[in-house]
Every structure is written in C-alpha cells, then in structure tokens.
XYZ file of C-alpha atoms in Angstrom:
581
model
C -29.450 68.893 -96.229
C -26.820 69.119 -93.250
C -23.282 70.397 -94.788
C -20.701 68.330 -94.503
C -17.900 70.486 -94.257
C -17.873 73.174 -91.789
C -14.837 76.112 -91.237
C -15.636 76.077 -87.336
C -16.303 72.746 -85.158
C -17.040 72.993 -81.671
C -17.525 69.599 -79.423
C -19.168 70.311 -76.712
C -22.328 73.276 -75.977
C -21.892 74.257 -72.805
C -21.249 77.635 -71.687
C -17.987 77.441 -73.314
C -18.835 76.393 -76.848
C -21.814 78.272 -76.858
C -20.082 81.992 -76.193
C -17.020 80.951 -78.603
C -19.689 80.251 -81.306
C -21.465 83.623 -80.833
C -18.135 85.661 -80.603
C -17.292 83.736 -83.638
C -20.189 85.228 -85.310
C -20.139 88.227 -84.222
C -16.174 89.051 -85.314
C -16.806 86.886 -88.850
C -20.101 86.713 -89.454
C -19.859 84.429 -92.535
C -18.212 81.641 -91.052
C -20.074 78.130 -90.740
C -19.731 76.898 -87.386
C -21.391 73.239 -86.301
C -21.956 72.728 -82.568
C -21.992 69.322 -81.289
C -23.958 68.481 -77.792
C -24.912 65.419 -75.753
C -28.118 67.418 -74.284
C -31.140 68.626 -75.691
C -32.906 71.788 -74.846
C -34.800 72.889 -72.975
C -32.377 72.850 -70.458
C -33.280 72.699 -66.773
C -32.764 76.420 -64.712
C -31.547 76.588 -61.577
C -30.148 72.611 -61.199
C -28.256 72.205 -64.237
C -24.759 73.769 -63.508
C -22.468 75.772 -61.364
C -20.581 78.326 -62.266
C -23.053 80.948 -61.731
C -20.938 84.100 -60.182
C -18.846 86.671 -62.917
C -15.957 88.738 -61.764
C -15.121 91.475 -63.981
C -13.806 89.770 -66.698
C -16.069 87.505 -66.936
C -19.064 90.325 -66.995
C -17.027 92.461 -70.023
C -16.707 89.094 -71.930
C -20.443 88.126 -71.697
C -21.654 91.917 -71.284
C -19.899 94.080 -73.946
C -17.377 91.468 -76.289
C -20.531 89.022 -76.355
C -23.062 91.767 -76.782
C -25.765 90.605 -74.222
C -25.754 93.642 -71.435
C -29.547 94.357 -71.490
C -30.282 90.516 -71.796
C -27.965 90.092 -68.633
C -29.882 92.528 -66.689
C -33.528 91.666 -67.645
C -33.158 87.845 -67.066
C -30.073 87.439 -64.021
C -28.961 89.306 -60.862
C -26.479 91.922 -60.651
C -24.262 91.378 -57.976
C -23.174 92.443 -54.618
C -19.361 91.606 -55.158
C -17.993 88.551 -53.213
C -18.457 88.456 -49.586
C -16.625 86.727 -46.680
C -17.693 85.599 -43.177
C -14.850 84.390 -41.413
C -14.038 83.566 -37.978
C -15.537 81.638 -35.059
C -18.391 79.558 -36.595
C -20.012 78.100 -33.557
C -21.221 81.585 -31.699
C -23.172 84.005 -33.092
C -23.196 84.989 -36.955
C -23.108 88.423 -36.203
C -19.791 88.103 -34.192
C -17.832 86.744 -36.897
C -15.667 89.605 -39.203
C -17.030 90.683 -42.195
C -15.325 91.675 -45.523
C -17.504 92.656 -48.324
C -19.725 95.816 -49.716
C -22.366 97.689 -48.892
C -23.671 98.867 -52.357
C -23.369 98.026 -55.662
C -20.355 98.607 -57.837
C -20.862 102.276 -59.607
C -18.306 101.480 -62.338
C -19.325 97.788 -63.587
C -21.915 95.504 -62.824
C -20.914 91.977 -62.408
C -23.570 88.969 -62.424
C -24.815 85.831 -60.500
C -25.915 83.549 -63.683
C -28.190 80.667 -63.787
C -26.203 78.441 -65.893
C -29.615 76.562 -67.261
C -31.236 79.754 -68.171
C -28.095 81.057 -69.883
C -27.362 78.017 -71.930
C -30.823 77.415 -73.547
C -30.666 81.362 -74.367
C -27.468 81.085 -75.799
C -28.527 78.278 -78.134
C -31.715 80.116 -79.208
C -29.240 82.926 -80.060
C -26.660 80.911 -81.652
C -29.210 79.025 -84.566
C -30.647 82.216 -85.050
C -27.230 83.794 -86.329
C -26.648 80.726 -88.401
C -24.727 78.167 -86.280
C -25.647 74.283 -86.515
C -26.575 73.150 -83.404
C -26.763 69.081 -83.206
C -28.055 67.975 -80.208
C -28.629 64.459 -78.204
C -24.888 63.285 -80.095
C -21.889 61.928 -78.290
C -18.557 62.676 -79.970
C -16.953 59.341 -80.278
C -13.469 60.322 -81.905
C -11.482 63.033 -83.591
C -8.986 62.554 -86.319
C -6.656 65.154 -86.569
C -4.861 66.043 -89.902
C -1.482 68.438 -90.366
C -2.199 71.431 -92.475
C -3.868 71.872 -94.814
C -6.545 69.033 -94.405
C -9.623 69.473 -92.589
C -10.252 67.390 -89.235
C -12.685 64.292 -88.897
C -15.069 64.546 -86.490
C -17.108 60.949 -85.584
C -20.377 60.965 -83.531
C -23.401 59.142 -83.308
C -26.869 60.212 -82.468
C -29.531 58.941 -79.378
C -30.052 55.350 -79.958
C -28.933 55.132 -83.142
C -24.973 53.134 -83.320
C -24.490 54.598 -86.535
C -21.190 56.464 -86.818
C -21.644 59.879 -88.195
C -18.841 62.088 -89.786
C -18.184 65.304 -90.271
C -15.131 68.092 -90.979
C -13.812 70.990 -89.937
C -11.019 73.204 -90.673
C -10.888 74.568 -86.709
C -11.758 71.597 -84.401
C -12.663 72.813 -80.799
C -12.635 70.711 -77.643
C -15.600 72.363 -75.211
C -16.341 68.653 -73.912
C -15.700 69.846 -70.062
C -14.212 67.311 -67.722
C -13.741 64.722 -70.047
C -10.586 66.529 -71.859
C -10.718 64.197 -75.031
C -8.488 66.299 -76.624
C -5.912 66.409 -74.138
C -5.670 63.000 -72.714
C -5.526 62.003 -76.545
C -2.947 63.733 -77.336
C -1.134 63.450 -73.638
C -1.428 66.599 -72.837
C -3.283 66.397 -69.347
C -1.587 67.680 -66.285
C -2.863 67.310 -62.986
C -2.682 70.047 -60.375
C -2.945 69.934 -56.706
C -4.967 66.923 -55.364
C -5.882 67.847 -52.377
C -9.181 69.701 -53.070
C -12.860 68.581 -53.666
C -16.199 69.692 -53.352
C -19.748 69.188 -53.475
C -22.583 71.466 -54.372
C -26.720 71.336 -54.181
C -29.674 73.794 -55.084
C -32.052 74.861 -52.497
C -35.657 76.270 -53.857
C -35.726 79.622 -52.088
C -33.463 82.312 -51.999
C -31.355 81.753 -48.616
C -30.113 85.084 -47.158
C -27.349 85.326 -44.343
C -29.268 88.407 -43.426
C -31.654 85.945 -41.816
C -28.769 84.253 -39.721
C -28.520 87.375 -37.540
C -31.530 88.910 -35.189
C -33.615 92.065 -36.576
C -32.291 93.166 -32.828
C -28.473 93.489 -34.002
C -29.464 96.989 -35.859
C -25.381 97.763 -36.140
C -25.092 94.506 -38.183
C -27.626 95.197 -40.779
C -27.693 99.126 -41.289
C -23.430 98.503 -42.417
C -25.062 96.915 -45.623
C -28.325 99.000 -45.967
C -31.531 97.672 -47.686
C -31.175 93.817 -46.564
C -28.882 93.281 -49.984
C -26.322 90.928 -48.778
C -28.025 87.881 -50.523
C -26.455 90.088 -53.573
C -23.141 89.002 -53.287
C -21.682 85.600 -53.448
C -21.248 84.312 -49.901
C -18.588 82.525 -48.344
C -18.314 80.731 -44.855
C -14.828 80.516 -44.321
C -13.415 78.009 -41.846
C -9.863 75.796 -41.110
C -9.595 74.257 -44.809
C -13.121 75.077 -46.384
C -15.605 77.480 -47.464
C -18.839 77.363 -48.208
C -20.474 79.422 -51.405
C -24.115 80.958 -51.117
C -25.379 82.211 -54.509
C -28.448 83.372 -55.159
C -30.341 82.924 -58.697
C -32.815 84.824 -60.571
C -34.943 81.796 -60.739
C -35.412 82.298 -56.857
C -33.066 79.014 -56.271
C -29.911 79.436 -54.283
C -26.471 77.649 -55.119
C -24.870 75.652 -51.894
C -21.454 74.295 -52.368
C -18.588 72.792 -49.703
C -15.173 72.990 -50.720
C -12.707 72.066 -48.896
C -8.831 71.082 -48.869
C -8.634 67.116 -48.264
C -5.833 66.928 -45.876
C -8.152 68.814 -43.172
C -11.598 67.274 -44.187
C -11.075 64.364 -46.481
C -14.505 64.269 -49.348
C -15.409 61.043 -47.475
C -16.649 62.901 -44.861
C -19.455 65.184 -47.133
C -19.324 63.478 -50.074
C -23.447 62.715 -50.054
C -26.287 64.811 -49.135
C -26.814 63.314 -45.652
C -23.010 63.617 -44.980
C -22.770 66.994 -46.075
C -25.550 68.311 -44.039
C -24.274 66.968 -41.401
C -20.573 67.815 -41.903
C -22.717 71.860 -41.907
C -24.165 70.880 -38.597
C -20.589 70.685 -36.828
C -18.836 73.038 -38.966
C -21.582 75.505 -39.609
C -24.497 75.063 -37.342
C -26.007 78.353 -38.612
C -26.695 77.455 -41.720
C -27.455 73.649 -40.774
C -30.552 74.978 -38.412
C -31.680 77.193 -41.404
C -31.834 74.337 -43.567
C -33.174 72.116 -41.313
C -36.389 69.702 -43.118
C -35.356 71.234 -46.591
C -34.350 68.983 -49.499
C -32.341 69.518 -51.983
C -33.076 70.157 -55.741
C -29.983 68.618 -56.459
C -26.465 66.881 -55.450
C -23.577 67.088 -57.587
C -19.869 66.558 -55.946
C -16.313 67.122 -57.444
C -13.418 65.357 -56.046
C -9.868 66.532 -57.185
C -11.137 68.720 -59.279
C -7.847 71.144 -59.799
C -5.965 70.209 -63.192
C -4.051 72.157 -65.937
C -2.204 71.015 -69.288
C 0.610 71.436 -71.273
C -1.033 73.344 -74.444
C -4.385 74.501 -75.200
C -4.078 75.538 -79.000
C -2.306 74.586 -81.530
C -0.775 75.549 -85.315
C -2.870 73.018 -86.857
C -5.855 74.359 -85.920
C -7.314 72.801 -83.064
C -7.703 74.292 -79.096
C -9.368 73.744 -76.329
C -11.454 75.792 -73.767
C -13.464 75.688 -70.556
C -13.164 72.978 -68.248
C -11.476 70.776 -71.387
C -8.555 73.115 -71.300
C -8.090 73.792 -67.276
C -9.595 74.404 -63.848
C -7.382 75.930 -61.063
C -10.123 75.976 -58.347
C -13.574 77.263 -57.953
C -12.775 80.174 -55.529
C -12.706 84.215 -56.998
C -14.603 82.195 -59.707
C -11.906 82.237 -62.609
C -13.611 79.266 -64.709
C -15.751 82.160 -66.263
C -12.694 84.265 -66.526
C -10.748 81.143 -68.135
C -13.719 80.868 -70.566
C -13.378 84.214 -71.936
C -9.546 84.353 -71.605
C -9.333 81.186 -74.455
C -12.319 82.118 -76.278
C -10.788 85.403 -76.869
C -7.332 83.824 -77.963
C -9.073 81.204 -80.037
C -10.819 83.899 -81.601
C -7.950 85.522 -82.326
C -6.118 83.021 -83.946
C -8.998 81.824 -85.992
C -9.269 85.161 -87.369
C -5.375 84.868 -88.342
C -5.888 81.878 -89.616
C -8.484 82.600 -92.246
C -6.462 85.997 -93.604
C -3.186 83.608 -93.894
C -1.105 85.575 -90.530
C -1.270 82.854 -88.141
C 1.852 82.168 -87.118
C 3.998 79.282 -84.189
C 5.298 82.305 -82.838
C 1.668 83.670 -82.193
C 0.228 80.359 -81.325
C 3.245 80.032 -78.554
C 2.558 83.248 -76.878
C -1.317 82.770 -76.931
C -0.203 79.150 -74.650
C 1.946 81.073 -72.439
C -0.190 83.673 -71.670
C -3.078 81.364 -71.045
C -0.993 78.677 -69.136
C 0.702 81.703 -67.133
C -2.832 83.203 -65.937
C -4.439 80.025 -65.340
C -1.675 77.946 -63.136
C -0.670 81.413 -61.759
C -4.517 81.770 -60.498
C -4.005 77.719 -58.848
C -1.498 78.728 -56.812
C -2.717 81.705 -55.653
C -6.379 80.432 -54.574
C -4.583 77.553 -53.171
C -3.003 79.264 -50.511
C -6.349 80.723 -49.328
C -6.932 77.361 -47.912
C -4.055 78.141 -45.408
C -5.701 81.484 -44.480
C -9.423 81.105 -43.723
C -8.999 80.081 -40.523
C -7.287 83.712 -39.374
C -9.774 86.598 -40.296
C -7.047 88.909 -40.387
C -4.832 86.706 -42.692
C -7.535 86.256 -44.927
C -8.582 89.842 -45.188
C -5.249 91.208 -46.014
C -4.603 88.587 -48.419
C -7.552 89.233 -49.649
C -6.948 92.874 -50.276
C -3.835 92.135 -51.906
C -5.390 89.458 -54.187
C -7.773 92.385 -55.454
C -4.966 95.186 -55.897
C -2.856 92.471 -57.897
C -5.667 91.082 -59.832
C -6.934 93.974 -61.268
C -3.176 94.963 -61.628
C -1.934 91.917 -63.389
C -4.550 90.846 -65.525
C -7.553 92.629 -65.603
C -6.781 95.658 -67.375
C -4.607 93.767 -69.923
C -8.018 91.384 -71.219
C -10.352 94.415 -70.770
C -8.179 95.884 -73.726
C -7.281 92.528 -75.699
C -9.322 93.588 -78.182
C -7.118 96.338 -79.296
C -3.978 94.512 -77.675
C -4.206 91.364 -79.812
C -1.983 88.221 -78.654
C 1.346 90.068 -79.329
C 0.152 93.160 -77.300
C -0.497 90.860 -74.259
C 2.571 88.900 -74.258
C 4.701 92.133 -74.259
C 3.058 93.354 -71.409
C 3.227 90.094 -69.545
C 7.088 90.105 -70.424
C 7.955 93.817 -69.386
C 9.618 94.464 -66.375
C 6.836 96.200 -64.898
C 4.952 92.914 -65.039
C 8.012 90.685 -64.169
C 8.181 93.321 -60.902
C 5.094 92.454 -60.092
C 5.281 88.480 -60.295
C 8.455 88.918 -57.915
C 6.237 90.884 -55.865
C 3.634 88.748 -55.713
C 5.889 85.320 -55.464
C 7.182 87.323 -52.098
C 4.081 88.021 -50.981
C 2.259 84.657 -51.196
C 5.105 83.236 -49.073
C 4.364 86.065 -46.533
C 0.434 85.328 -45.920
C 1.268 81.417 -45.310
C 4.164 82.310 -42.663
C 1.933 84.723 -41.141
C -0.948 82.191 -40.656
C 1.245 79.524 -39.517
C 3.191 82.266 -36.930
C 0.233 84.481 -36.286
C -0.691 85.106 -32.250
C -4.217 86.729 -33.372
C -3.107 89.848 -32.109
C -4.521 91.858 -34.947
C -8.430 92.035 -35.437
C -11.155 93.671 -37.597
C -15.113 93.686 -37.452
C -16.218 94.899 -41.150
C -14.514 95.777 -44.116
C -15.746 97.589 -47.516
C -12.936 96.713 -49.823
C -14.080 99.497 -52.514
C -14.037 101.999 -49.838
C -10.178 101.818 -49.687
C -8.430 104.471 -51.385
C -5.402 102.941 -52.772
C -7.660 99.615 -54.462
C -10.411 102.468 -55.695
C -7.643 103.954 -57.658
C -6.076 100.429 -59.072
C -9.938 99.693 -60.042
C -10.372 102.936 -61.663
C -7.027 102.449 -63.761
C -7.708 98.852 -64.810
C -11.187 99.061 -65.864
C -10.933 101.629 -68.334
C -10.771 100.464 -72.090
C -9.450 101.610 -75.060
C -6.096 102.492 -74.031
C -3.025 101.879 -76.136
C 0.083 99.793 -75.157
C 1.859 102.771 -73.539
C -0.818 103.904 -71.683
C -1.324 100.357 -69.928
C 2.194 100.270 -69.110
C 2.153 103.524 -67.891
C -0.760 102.871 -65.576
C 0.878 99.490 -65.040
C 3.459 101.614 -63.460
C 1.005 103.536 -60.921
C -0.217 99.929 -59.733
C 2.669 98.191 -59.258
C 3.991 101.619 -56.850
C 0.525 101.334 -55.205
C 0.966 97.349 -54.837
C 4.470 98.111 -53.226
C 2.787 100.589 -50.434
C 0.264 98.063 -49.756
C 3.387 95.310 -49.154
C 4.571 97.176 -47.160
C 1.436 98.071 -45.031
C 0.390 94.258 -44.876
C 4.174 93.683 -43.452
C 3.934 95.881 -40.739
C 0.301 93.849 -39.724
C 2.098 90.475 -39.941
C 4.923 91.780 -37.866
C 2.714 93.671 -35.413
C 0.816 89.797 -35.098
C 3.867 87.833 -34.966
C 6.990 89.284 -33.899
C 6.105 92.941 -32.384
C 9.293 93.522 -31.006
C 10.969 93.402 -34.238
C 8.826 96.676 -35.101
C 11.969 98.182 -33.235
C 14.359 96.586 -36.603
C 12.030 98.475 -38.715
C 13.521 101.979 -40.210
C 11.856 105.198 -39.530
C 10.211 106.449 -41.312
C 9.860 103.405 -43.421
C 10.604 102.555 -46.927
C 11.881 98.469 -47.555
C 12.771 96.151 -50.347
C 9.030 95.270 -51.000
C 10.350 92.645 -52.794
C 11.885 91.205 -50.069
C 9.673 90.853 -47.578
C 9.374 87.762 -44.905
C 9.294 86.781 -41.300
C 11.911 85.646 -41.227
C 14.058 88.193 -39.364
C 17.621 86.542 -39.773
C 17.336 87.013 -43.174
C 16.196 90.609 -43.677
C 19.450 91.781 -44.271
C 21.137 89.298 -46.365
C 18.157 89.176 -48.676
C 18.362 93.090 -49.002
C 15.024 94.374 -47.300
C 16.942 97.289 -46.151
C 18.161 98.163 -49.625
C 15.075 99.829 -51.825
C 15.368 99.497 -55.093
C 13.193 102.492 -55.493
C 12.974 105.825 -54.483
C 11.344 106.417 -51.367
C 7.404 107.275 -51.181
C 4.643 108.606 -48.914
C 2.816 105.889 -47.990
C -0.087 107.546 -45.963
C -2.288 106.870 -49.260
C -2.078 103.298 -48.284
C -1.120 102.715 -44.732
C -2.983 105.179 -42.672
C -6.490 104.032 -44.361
C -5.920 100.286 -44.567
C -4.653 100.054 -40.615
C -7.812 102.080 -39.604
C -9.487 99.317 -40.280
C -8.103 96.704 -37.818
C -7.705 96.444 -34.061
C -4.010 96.478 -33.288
C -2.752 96.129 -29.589
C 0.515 97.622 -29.526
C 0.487 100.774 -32.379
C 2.974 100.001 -35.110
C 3.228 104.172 -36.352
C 3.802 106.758 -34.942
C 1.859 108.994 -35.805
C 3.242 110.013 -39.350
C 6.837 110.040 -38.272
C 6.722 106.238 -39.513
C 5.835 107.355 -42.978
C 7.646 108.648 -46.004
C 6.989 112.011 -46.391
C 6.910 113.652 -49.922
C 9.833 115.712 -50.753
C-alpha cells in the first residue's frame, strides 16, 4: 500500500525532479521521496524536449555528483564545445568567420543529451533506488503549512476526478513553465520580453560540414576528421541564432531564436513560416532542408523570466524551469538545474540534522538569484553582437575567461564549499572586482557594435588554443580545493581577466576610434575597470589611474591579436607592453 507520508515531494519528473531525486538518494539514502508526473514512460527520444547541450557544469553535475559518467558515454555524444558561424549569411558558408574547436576537450568531456532517452533512464534508475514514481497525475494544489507540519499535496489521476492527497515534509516545485509555486505565492518576475523561439527535430544527423564543397580543403582540414557536427552549432545573424545539435538517436535539434524587436515571433512562429524565415535569413541551411519534414514543432515566445525566491525556511523550493530561465544561449538551464538541485540538497540535508538556518536559506537565494539574472543579462547582450563577427568573438572570449572565473570553479567545489563557502566567495573583493569588471565590460561590447567601422576581422578561431583562457580553464576545473586556494586562484583569473580587458580595448579602439590609439600610454597599463569609448570621459572616470601594479601583458595580447586582421597596427612591437620588472 502507497505511504502516505513522504520526507521528500517532488511535483514535476522532468529532468529536474528526476536528478534532485537521485542526488537525494545518493547523499541520504534512507529518505522517502514521491515523484509526481503528468507523463508516462516510455518516453519518446529524440522529440520530447530541448535542452540537450551540457557546459561544464552541467557535465560534473550529471557526470561525477550524479554518478552516471560511463552511462553518459555509452548512450549520448560527447561534444565538440559550442561553435559559431557568424557573418555574411547569403554568400558562401565557407566565407563566413569561424570560432570554435578542432578536437575534443582533453580535460572534461561535456555532452549533447537526448532529453527523451535521459528521462526514461533516469526514472528506471530512480524506482530502482527506492523513489515513488506516480505517473499520468496532474498536481491540482499545494497547501503549505509553517513549521513543523508537513505540506498537502492534491492530485488526481488519468480520468479519474477523484482528488488524491498526500504529504511531505520538503515540497518541491519541478512543474516547468507553469511555476505553480511561484505565481501562488507571487513570486514570479518577468525578465526581458523581447525574446522567443521555436525549435523542431529533423531525422538525420545534419552536419555544416556538408554546407561547404569537399573542394574548400583549407576549410575542413582546420577541424580534422569531419567532427564539427560535434559541437553545438550556431548561425549567428542581426538579432538571432540558430542552434544545430546533433543526438545519439541520429536526430538533430533545429531551433530559431531571435530578439523580437528585429524579427517579431509572428514572422516564424509555425513550421512553414520558419522555413521560410531560414530561406531569407539562412538560405544554406533552407536548401539543405529542402522536402524534409519535421519530427516535431514546438515554439517559445517570451520565454526569459526570473523570481523573487526559490527556497524557503519552511521547507519548500523550486528548480528548473519552475524556478527561472534567463535564455537558452551558452545553455545555462542545465547549469541552473544543477546549481538549485545542489542548494536544495544542501538545505535538505540541514534540515533533517536540525542546522538549517534563515541565514543559510538567504544566502542559498542570493547566490542562485545572483548567477541566474547575472547570466540574463549577459546572454542578452549577445543579441546586440551577432551581427559583427569581431564583436561577437571577443565577447565571446571574454564570456569564457569570466565564466569559468566567476562561477565555474566555485560549483565544481560546492561540495566541499557548502552554501556558506559560496556566498563568501561571491562577497570577497576578488569577486566584487570582477562583477565591476565585468559590469564595465558588457557596456564596452554594446558601444563597440553600435560604433564599430568593421575595421577589425578574423577567419577561424580555436578558443582553447589561447594561452591566457587555457590557464583560467586549467585553474577552475580542478576540484577539491579549499576556500583559500579558490581565492587564491580567484586572484590569478581576475589579473588574467584584466589583461584580456585590456587587449579587447585596444580592438574596439583600433575599430572605432584609431586615432585615439595616440591617447593611449606606452607601454600600456589602464584602469581595466574603467574602460569605454567614450573618450571624453577617460580621464574623469580614472582610466589613466591603475589601481594595480603594472603587468606584462604579452601572455594575453600578443596571442589573442594574432588572431585578427587589423588595418592600422595598434603595438608596437613590444614597446606597447608592460614589461616585467
């Protein structure tokens, strides 16, 4: 007979509620944990969800903290990083720049998922450990009590009206885009309207290799072994980019997104629209899907929200897309997933030995809040961007280096961090440095998109064959280190992300405003966190005034300018560059 009682519910078995119930089990293997889902396996592969491609976080959550490495690799594709084709979209594929790799990552794999696959796996793996798992149920309502009652959870069952109940002493909201527990409570926030998408499954694999002529030998031997289908594809244009993800199931993932105020969702918001919305915008890949038919057609208008809490003291929280969604680009839903499980987790586990605390709880918000809204913003302004290769590619770079900087390190060690260990971090100076930083530098890559004369140029670039971000990747994907290690290493990136400012300034002045090169010190060293275009106000807002010591920045500057095509040289020669003492 069905318990009535449970220490764990969790509304909602997607891919959300489904990895918080097995890292549940796997941290506290004795607790009783119900799972409550509208479907019922089997559920379809390949057209079920997106959501397919893992960054690193997102691979250590599911890999090593969920324990699934080996299944991972026998039943989904490791991936070829993300990759960008950007540029003019109407001539030949081949012409347009190129950032992405040409082998896989030696120090971490990362994976394209097929959500269907994944999900009926998960639940296989979830009953076995000892998790109820009711399926075909809609939750219809959920009564909250103050401590120390358990919750009331209502649902009912197919057909059947019948109004089921059930307890818990954790309730979970997993229930996606329907947020019960945050509109209840008013808790929803919206985010920036102006982005939607669509997205369909094709039944083959579809490889941009096949976009470009056998003839164009250059072109394919920079990514050897025809691998590109690897990575997750984008076709950047003005206000949109396309995603091309391949799946183990031999499907590939499609999807348009695109910010409103340059093409409005009316315009692509059906199959036949979309395809041909791809025939003006990107023919290419129109005339190679030409006579095929979708699998499916899902679309996603406004999509980008956030909220004002996502767990609570009395014992409730919320994760996936019921907590938030900044936007699908870099793929941080994943990230998000594992970022709340983890902190849900967490608390939980306080909970039940009597130490969970408001202050905890508060900190565990803010830090969640901070990395998801900070992530909105930031993937916003790409929209801005994708129309100037160059723009994109050195924001793109810098997204990377401050990335891994700011947050990837810190959840590849919450384990032995714990809530209170992040939230120092987050609150150092070394971290506060590098939001100013990064604040300064966002402001930079719209002004130089808006200002840009497309001076500067580049055909191809392997982002993990730069130095400086080889180093930052090396630092922040090692685990096990202690507080003052990670600050200490903190340290090293934020120096490193300081060079690279300062190397991406001298592009956007070299595109913009050349002559003002002449303004520039020699050899340099500037306020990093004071950068702009805007030359009247260099020296009121202090970019001539440091406020550290002065470095050699050949680590950064020499390597990363090799890369593009730049009319008018902006060193020279290394008399433009701090030289060690």
């Amino acid at each position: 007979m069905r318990p009535n009682t449970y220490d764990v519910a969790i509304c909602g078995a997607g891919v959300a509620g489904l990895t918080l119930a097995r890292q549940l089990k796997l941290k506290m293997p004795d607790i009783s944990i119900v799972l409550f889902d509208r479907l019922v396996a089997p559920l379809p592969e390949a057209t079920f969800k997106v959501g397919e491609s893992t960054l690193y976080r997102a691979a250590y959550y599911l890999d090593s903290v969920l324990q699934l490495k080996d299944y991972l690799e026998n039943n989904h594709l490791i991936k070829l990083g993300l990759r960008y084709f950007l540029g003019n979209s109407q001539g030949q594929f081949h012409e347009r720049s190129e950032i992405g790799l040409s082998e896989f990552d030696p120090l971490r794999n990362t994976y394209q998922i097929d959500r269907g696959r994944l999900e009926n796996d998960l639940r296989k793996l979830n009953v076995e450990s000892g998790v109820e798992l009711i399926e075909n149920c809609f939750v219809r309502d959920v009564q909250l009590s103050d401590n120390p009652k358990e919750h009331a959870i209502f649902y009912s069952q197919g057909d059947n009206k019948e109004i089921n109940t059930c307890k818990a002493h954790w309730v979970i909201d997993a229930m996606g885009r329907r947020r019960f527990l945050q509109k209840k409570l008013g808790l929803a926030e919206p985010n920036d309207q102006r982005f939607s998408a669509v997205w369909f499954r094709i039944g083959e694999i579809v490889d941009v290799s096949s976009l470009v002529p056998s003839s164009q030998t250059q072109w394919h031997e920079r990514v050897p072994n025809n691998i590109r289908y690897y990575s997750t594809n984008h076709l950047c244009g003005k206000g949109y980019w396309i995603w091309l993800i391949a799946l183990a199931s031999g499907h590939t993932s499609i999807g348009i997104v695109t910010n409103e105020e340059v093409h409005p969702f009316k315009g692509y918001h059906t199959y036949e629209l979309a395809y041909q919305w791809l025939e003006k915008h990107e023919p290419m890949l129109a005339l190679h899907l030409k006579g095929k038919q979708p699998e499916d057609f899902k679309k996603m208008p406004k999509y980008s929200y956030s909220s004002a809490q996502v767990f609570s003291i009395n014992r409730w929280g919320c994760t996936g897309e019921a907590a938030t969604f900044p936007d699908p680009l870099f793929s941080p839903g994943m990230d998000l997933i594992a970022y709340a499980n983890t902190s849900l987790t967490h608390l939980i586990e306080l909970d039940f030995e009597g130490k969970m605390s408001q202050e905890t709880v508060d900190k565990a918000n803010r830090s969640y809040l901070k990395t998801s809204d900070g992530a909105s913003d930031k993937l916003h302004n790409f929209y801005f961007c994708f129309a100037n290769p160059t723009v994109m590619a050195a924001k793109y770079i810098w997204h990377v280096a401050s990335l891994l900087s700011m947050n990837v390190g810190l959840f590849l060690n919450y384990g032995s961090l714990g809530i209170d260990g992040i939230d120092r971090l987050q609150n150092s100076l070394i971290w506060e440095r590098f939001s100013q930083l990064s604040f300064r530098m966002e402001q930079l890559f719209l002004d130089w998109a808006a200002k840009s004369t497309r001076q500067v140029s580049f055909e191809f670039i392997d982002y993990w064959k730069l130095p400086f971000l080889i180093e930052v990747r090396s630092l922040n994907l090692t685990l096990n280190k202690s507080e003052e290690s990670l600050m200490q290493d903190g340290l090293t990136c934020l120096e490193i992300c300081e060079e690279l400012a300062q190397a991406i300034f001298l592009l956007a002045v070299a595109d913009t405003m050349p002559k003002m090169r002449a303004k520039l010190p020699t050899p340099l060293w500037i306020n990093a966190c004071a950068i702009s275009l805007e030359p009247d106000n260099w020296e009121r807002e202090g970019l001539f005034k440091p406020e550290s010591k002065p470095r050699d920045l050949r680590r950064v500057m020499e390597t990363l300018h090799s890369y593009f095509q730049i009319p008018e040289p902006i060193l020279a020669k290394t008399g433009d560059l701090v030289k060690k003492s």
